[in-house]
Structure formats: structure tokens, C-alpha cells
Amino acid sequence: MTEREPARGPEQRKQDVLDHLERDEDLWVATASADGVPCLVPLSFVLDRHTLLLATRRTNPTAVNVTPTGQVRVTLGHTRDVVLIEGTAEVVEGSDLPAESGDAFAERLGWDPRGRPAWVYLRITPHAVKAWREVNELAGRGLMVAGTWLV
Amino acid sequence: MTEREPARGPEQRKQDVLDHLERDEDLWVATASADGVPCLVPLSFVLDRHTLLLATRRTNPTAVNVTPTGQVRVTLGHTRDVVLIEGTAEVVEGSDLPAESGDAFAERLGWDPRGRPAWVYLRITPHAVKAWREVNELAGRGLMVAGTWLV
């Protein structure tokens, strides 16, 4: 990585993170099986109640891996404009999803997994958020720790 | 995901994968700890002898997770132009790296981790490669299986 622009301050980085969460349609989600096999896939999402709401087939490794610990790593942006989120995911059945959440997902992404038994929702609660672009932004990349924004 | 362009054929997808491997500077690499904690980070790479050569600090989870099974998942491109590689990674000390590989890394990426004891190389051998853009390309996304190109 090379230094291209001045490092952003923490307030700007947080705003850029919030912009990504509001505007982006997709993210990368990494999970791990209980015995240490990684999985990495792109999924669409919607920001819902300060969580990320995704959907995937219940038999996909991403959904299976959520049990038992629910640990996930999510990135938005590209490799030189990284938003990295450490979070906990839970599987939510469509029938258990609040109507507003299901509606928000359907409106944002143009399709509705509710009523499709092969699909489940994943709700990811962020615990840590980091944001950086180039090497000059590695310092100060931590924006949320233990679920609390530092800025 | 929405359907935007006609699905590419397998030959075109393979060529696009090879182009990504030759031209891209960065990738996303997902690993997992032995007890199932995922890790996802962006790293720079160079294509070297049909493997992907990366470098990271030896104490970073990405390097630590390579032991014992070495299973990694790598993606290139963005979420609507995905190259997904399942591979095995091995840790290679700079002192054990062939000179041509170390030179290729240094020339491509503009810095040289050899002689920096905090850093190690990771060499990833692809076993499976998939490539797809939108939902209409999910069928036929498998291009390499068990280390062999299907096309």
C-alpha cells in the first residue's frame, strides 16, 4: 500500500462508515465452521435497527456456521477503502422477523425471502468497527470497540 | 442481485479470472482459527508459479490461522464480479523463499519483506475457483475443481 491522501480523522471515518452502511447493497461476509474451515461470500444487506440484515439459504455454510458462536467478519468497500466489522450473527426465521424489518429488506433489495422455507435471515450486531484506506490510515482505524463508538 | 448482462461462458470466465490474477494488486483473504473464529482482511499479492504469494506479520491472525490446516478462502474483484478461490496456504519464511519469488513480490508491490523478521510470506495454492457476476451466472460458476481447470 502507498500513501496517497492525508489520513482522515475519526469523525470523517465514522461518517464514511455510516455512508457505506446506508448506501451499499452488498458486503463480504466471512464465517468459520466449528472445526476451523473458513467461508467467504458476498451477500446483499440492509441496515436495520443498527444491525445488518442479510438472507441466505439455510443450508449454506454461512448460515450453518452461525451456530454455535455466531462470530462473523464483514467488510464493505474495496480493498483500499475498507470498512471491517466484527460482529455476532443470529439466524432469524422469516416468520420471526418483525414486519418492518422484512419490509425494509424487500424494499431495499427488491425481493422478499419471507415465506421461502429454504431461506433464513441473518442479523449481525456489530461489536467492533475499523475503517482505513491506505497504510497511513492504519493508525486510528478502530472506531467502535465492544459495541461502543469511540467517536 | 438482478440480471443485467448475458451470462459469460466458461472460457470467458476463466480468462477474466486469469486477468484478475495478473492485474489485481489486492485480494480479500478469509481464514479461521482452529476453534472457529473467522478472520477477513485485505492483502496485496502477486501471482507466482500458479500460486498466490502474500505477506503479513507472523503474529497476525491470518498467518497464525494457517496452522494447522492451511484452509483459506480468497476473493478478487467486487461483490458483483466475484472470483472466489478455495485454497491451501503455507507459511514461507523469507529466507526459504526462492529469489525469483521474492523479487517478483518486491517488484510488483514496491516493498520487500525479506529480512524483516516480523513478516512471513503466505503461499496459497488454489484448489477450487468460481467466478460469477450476477444471479444469472450462478449456474456454471465452478471453473476449477480439485486443482484442475474444467475449461
Short mmCIF file of C-alpha atoms in Angstrom, two decimals, chain B:
data_model
loop_
_atom_site.label_atom_id
_atom_site.label_comp_id
_atom_site.label_asym_id
_atom_site.label_seq_id
_atom_site.Cartn_x
_atom_site.Cartn_y
_atom_site.Cartn_z
CA MET B 1 -28.93 -9.47 -7.34
CA THR B 2 -30.52 -8.54 -10.64
CA GLU B 3 -29.85 -9.78 -14.12
CA ARG B 4 -28.01 -7.16 -16.13
CA GLU B 5 -25.91 -8.78 -18.84
CA PRO B 6 -25.90 -12.17 -20.54
CA ALA B 7 -24.06 -14.84 -18.62
CA ARG B 8 -20.46 -15.35 -19.69
CA GLY B 9 -19.39 -18.70 -20.97
CA PRO B 10 -16.78 -20.77 -19.14
CA GLU B 11 -13.87 -19.76 -21.40
CA GLN B 12 -14.59 -16.07 -20.89
CA ARG B 13 -14.92 -16.56 -17.15
CA LYS B 14 -11.58 -18.35 -16.98
CA GLN B 15 -9.91 -15.59 -18.99
CA ASP B 16 -11.44 -12.97 -16.68
CA VAL B 17 -10.12 -14.89 -13.67
CA LEU B 18 -6.63 -15.02 -15.17
CA ASP B 19 -6.84 -11.28 -15.89
CA HIS B 20 -7.77 -10.58 -12.27
CA LEU B 21 -4.88 -12.73 -11.07
CA GLU B 22 -2.42 -10.95 -13.35
CA ARG B 23 -3.64 -7.38 -12.87
CA ASP B 24 -5.15 -7.02 -9.39
CA GLU B 25 -2.93 -5.86 -6.55
CA ASP B 26 -5.14 -6.83 -3.63
CA LEU B 27 -7.49 -9.55 -2.54
CA TRP B 28 -9.65 -10.43 0.42
CA VAL B 29 -8.39 -13.38 2.42
CA ALA B 30 -10.51 -15.26 4.94
CA THR B 31 -9.08 -17.73 7.42
CA ALA B 32 -10.38 -19.43 10.55
CA SER B 33 -8.80 -20.29 13.85
CA ALA B 34 -8.79 -23.93 14.92
CA ASP B 35 -11.73 -23.20 17.23
CA GLY B 36 -13.81 -21.41 14.63
CA VAL B 37 -13.09 -17.69 14.83
CA PRO B 38 -13.14 -16.12 11.37
CA CYS B 39 -10.67 -13.54 10.11
CA LEU B 40 -11.08 -11.38 7.00
CA VAL B 41 -8.52 -8.85 5.78
CA PRO B 42 -7.33 -7.26 2.54
CA LEU B 43 -3.80 -8.11 1.46
CA SER B 44 -1.66 -7.42 -1.57
CA PHE B 45 -0.46 -10.36 -3.63
CA VAL B 46 1.47 -11.40 -6.67
CA LEU B 47 0.80 -14.39 -8.89
CA ASP B 48 3.87 -16.61 -8.66
CA ARG B 49 4.24 -20.09 -10.12
CA HIS B 50 0.47 -20.66 -10.29
CA THR B 51 0.17 -19.73 -6.63
CA LEU B 52 -0.73 -16.51 -4.85
CA LEU B 53 2.11 -15.03 -2.84
CA LEU B 54 1.18 -12.73 0.05
CA ALA B 55 2.99 -11.34 3.07
CA THR B 56 1.75 -10.48 6.53
CA ARG B 57 3.09 -10.13 10.05
CA ARG B 58 3.69 -13.54 11.58
CA THR B 59 1.62 -12.60 14.64
CA ASN B 60 -1.43 -11.57 12.61
CA PRO B 61 -4.40 -13.96 12.80
CA THR B 62 -4.15 -14.58 9.05
CA ALA B 63 -0.69 -16.11 9.47
CA VAL B 64 -1.45 -17.84 12.75
CA ASN B 65 -4.62 -19.42 11.32
CA VAL B 66 -2.70 -21.08 8.52
CA THR B 67 -1.57 -23.64 11.05
CA PRO B 68 -2.58 -26.44 11.10
CA THR B 69 -4.89 -26.99 8.13
CA GLY B 70 -4.00 -24.03 5.90
CA GLN B 71 -7.51 -23.67 4.56
CA VAL B 72 -8.16 -20.22 3.13
CA ARG B 73 -10.80 -18.55 1.02
CA VAL B 74 -9.76 -15.70 -1.23
CA THR B 75 -11.84 -13.34 -3.31
CA LEU B 76 -10.79 -10.93 -6.01
CA GLY B 77 -12.94 -8.35 -7.71
CA HIS B 78 -16.02 -6.78 -6.19
CA THR B 79 -19.28 -8.22 -4.94
CA ARG B 80 -20.84 -8.20 -8.42
CA ASP B 81 -17.77 -9.55 -10.20
CA VAL B 82 -16.59 -12.30 -7.91
CA VAL B 83 -13.57 -14.53 -8.22
CA LEU B 84 -13.72 -16.97 -5.30
CA ILE B 85 -10.74 -19.22 -4.65
CA GLU B 86 -10.59 -22.07 -2.18
CA GLY B 87 -7.01 -22.92 -1.42
CA THR B 88 -4.38 -24.14 0.96
CA ALA B 89 -1.88 -21.71 2.42
CA GLU B 90 1.56 -22.41 3.76
CA VAL B 91 3.79 -20.08 5.72
CA VAL B 92 7.12 -19.46 3.98
CA GLU B 93 9.98 -17.67 5.68
CA GLY B 94 11.67 -15.01 3.62
CA SER B 95 14.92 -16.93 3.93
CA ASP B 96 13.28 -20.01 2.39
CA LEU B 97 11.67 -18.16 -0.49
CA PRO B 98 13.15 -18.66 -3.97
CA ALA B 99 14.92 -15.47 -5.01
CA GLU B 100 12.75 -15.11 -8.11
CA SER B 101 9.59 -15.24 -5.98
CA GLY B 102 10.86 -12.65 -3.55
CA ASP B 103 11.96 -10.45 -6.42
CA ALA B 104 8.60 -10.79 -8.15
CA PHE B 105 6.83 -9.76 -4.96
CA ALA B 106 9.11 -6.77 -4.41
CA GLU B 107 8.86 -5.57 -7.98
CA ARG B 108 5.11 -5.91 -8.19
CA LEU B 109 4.23 -4.42 -4.82
CA GLY B 110 7.04 -1.95 -4.27
CA TRP B 111 8.35 -3.27 -0.99
CA ASP B 112 10.35 -6.27 0.15
CA PRO B 113 9.57 -8.18 3.35
CA ARG B 114 12.71 -10.29 3.10
CA GLY B 115 14.98 -9.63 6.01
CA ARG B 116 12.14 -8.33 8.16
CA PRO B 117 11.77 -10.95 10.89
CA ALA B 118 8.29 -9.80 11.89
CA TRP B 119 6.97 -10.76 8.44
CA VAL B 120 6.29 -14.05 6.71
CA TYR B 121 5.07 -14.97 3.28
CA LEU B 122 1.93 -16.99 2.65
CA ARG B 123 1.80 -19.09 -0.47
CA ILE B 124 -1.71 -20.09 -1.48
CA THR B 125 -2.31 -22.98 -3.83
CA PRO B 126 -5.78 -22.82 -5.42
CA HIS B 127 -7.88 -25.97 -5.34
CA ALA B 128 -11.23 -24.58 -6.46
CA VAL B 129 -12.10 -21.46 -8.44
CA LYS B 130 -15.54 -19.99 -9.01
CA ALA B 131 -16.44 -16.86 -10.93
CA TRP B 132 -19.77 -15.11 -11.23
CA ARG B 133 -21.23 -11.65 -11.52
CA GLU B 134 -24.98 -11.59 -11.08
CA VAL B 135 -27.56 -14.23 -10.23
CA ASN B 136 -27.74 -15.38 -13.86
CA GLU B 137 -24.11 -16.52 -13.58
CA LEU B 138 -24.54 -18.69 -10.50
CA ALA B 139 -25.00 -21.71 -12.76
CA GLY B 140 -21.66 -22.66 -14.25
CA ARG B 141 -19.61 -20.69 -11.74
CA GLY B 142 -17.28 -23.60 -10.96
CA LEU B 143 -14.15 -23.30 -13.12
CA MET B 144 -11.58 -25.32 -11.17
CA VAL B 145 -12.26 -28.41 -9.08
CA ALA B 146 -9.65 -30.33 -7.09
CA GLY B 147 -6.90 -28.22 -8.60
CA THR B 148 -7.90 -28.86 -12.21
CA TRP B 149 -9.40 -26.29 -14.55
CA LEU B 150 -12.64 -27.54 -16.06
CA VAL B 151 -12.12 -25.34 -19.11
#
